[in-house]
mmCIF file of C-alpha atoms in Angstrom:
data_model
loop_
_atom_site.group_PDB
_atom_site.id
_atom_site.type_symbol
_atom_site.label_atom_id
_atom_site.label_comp_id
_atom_site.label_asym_id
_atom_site.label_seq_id
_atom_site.Cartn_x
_atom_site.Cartn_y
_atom_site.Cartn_z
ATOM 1 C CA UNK A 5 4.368 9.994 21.697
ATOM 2 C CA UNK A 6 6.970 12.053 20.113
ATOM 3 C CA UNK A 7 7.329 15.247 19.434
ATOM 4 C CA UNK A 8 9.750 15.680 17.185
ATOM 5 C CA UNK A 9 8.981 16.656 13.485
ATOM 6 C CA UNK A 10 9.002 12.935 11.418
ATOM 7 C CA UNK A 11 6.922 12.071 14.393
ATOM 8 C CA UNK A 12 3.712 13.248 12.559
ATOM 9 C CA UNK A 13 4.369 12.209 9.422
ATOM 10 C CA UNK A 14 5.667 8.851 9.883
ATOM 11 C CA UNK A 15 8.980 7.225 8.799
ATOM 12 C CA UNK A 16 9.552 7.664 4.892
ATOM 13 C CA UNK A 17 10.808 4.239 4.216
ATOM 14 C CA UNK A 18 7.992 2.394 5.558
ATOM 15 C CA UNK A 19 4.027 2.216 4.378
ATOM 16 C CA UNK A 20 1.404 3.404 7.206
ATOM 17 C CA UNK A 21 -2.100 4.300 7.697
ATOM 18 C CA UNK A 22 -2.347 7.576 5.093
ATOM 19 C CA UNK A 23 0.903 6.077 2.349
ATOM 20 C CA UNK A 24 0.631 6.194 -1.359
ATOM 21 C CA UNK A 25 2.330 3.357 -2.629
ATOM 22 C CA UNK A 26 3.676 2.416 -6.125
ATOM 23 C CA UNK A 27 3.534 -1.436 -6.461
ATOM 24 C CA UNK A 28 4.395 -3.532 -9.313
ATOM 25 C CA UNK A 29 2.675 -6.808 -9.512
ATOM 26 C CA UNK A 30 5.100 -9.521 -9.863
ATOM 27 C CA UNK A 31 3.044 -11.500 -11.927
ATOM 28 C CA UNK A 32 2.749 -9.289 -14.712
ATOM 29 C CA UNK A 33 5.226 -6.310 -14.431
ATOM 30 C CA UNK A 34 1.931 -3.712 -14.212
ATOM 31 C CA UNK A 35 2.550 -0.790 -11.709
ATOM 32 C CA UNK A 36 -0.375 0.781 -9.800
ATOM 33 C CA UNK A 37 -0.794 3.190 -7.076
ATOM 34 C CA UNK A 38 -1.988 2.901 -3.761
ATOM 35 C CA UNK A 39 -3.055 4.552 -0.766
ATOM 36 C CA UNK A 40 -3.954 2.513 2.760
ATOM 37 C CA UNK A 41 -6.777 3.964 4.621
ATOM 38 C CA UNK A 42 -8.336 3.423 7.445
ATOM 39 C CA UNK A 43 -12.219 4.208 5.419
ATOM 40 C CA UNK A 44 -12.614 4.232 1.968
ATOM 41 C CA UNK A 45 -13.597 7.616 0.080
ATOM 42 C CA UNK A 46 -17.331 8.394 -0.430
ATOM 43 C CA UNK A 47 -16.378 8.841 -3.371
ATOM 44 C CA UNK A 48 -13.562 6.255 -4.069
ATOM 45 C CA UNK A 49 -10.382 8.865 -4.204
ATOM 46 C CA UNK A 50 -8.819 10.011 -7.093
ATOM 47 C CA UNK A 51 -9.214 7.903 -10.414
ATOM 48 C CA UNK A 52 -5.446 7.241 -10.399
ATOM 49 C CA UNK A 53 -5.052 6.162 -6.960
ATOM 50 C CA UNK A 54 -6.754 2.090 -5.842
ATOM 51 C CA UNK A 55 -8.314 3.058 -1.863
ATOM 52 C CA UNK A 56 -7.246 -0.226 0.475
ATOM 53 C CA UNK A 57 -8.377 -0.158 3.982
ATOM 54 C CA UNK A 58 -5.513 -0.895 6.288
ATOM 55 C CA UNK A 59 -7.461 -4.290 7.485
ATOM 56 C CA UNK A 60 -8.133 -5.435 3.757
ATOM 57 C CA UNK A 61 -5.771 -8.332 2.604
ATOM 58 C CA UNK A 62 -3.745 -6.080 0.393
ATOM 59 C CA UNK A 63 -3.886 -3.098 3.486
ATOM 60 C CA UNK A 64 -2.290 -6.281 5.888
ATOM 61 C CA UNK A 65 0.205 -6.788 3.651
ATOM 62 C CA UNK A 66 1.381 -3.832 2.833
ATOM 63 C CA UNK A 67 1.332 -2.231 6.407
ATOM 64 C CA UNK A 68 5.004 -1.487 8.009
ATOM 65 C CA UNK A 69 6.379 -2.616 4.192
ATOM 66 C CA UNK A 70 9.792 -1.268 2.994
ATOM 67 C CA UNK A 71 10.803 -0.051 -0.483
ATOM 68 C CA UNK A 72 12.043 -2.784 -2.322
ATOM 69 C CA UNK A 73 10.205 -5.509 -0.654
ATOM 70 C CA UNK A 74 8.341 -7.558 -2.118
ATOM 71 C CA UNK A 75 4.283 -8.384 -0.052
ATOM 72 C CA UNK A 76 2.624 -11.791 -0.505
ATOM 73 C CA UNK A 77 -1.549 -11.202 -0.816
ATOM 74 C CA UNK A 78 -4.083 -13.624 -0.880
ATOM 75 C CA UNK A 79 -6.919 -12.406 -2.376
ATOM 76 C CA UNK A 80 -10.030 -14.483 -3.328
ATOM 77 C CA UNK A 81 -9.057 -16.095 -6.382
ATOM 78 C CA UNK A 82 -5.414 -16.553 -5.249
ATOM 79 C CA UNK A 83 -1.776 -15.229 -4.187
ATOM 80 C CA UNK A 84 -0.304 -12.310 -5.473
ATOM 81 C CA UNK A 85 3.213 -10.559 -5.196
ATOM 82 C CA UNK A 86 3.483 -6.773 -5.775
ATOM 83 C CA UNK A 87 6.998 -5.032 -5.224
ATOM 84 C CA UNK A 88 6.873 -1.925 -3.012
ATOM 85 C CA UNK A 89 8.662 0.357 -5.663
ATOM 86 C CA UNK A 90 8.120 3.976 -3.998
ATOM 87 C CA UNK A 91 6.495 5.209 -1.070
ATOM 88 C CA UNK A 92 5.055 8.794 -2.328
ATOM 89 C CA UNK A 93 3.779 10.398 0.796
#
């Protein structure tokens, strides 16, 4: 339990509980943003931004992820890659 100022926010290089994420999905070279949660939006978020709860498939993957890294999902209908490209807050 520190104290100290990034102790609150979190380190910058790594996604937590509250990150926006940029990921690119290997597959296809489309970028989308993210943000982990820990409840989805009553009203889903903002239109730009794709809601995953932290204990959703994509949320597993993509907790304690780096920039640069690339997170292996499997999601119903198969495995996906996305590259973590930027962590925006």
């Amino acid at each position: 339990r520190g104290q100290g100022a990034g102790a609150i926010d979190g380190p910058t290089d790594m996604v937590f509980l509250g990150a926006t994420v940029r990921l690119m999905d290997v597959g296809n070279g489309r970028e989308e943003v993210y943000r982990l949660v820990g409840q989805l939006s009553e009203d889903g978020g903002p239109a730009d931004v794709n809601e995953v709860t932290a204990t959703s498939p994509m949320g597993t993957a993509l907790m304690k992820a780096r920039i640069s890294e690339t997170v292996r999902v499997d999601l119903p209908r198969g495995e996906r890659r996305f590259l973590v490209v930027a962590i925006l807050g």
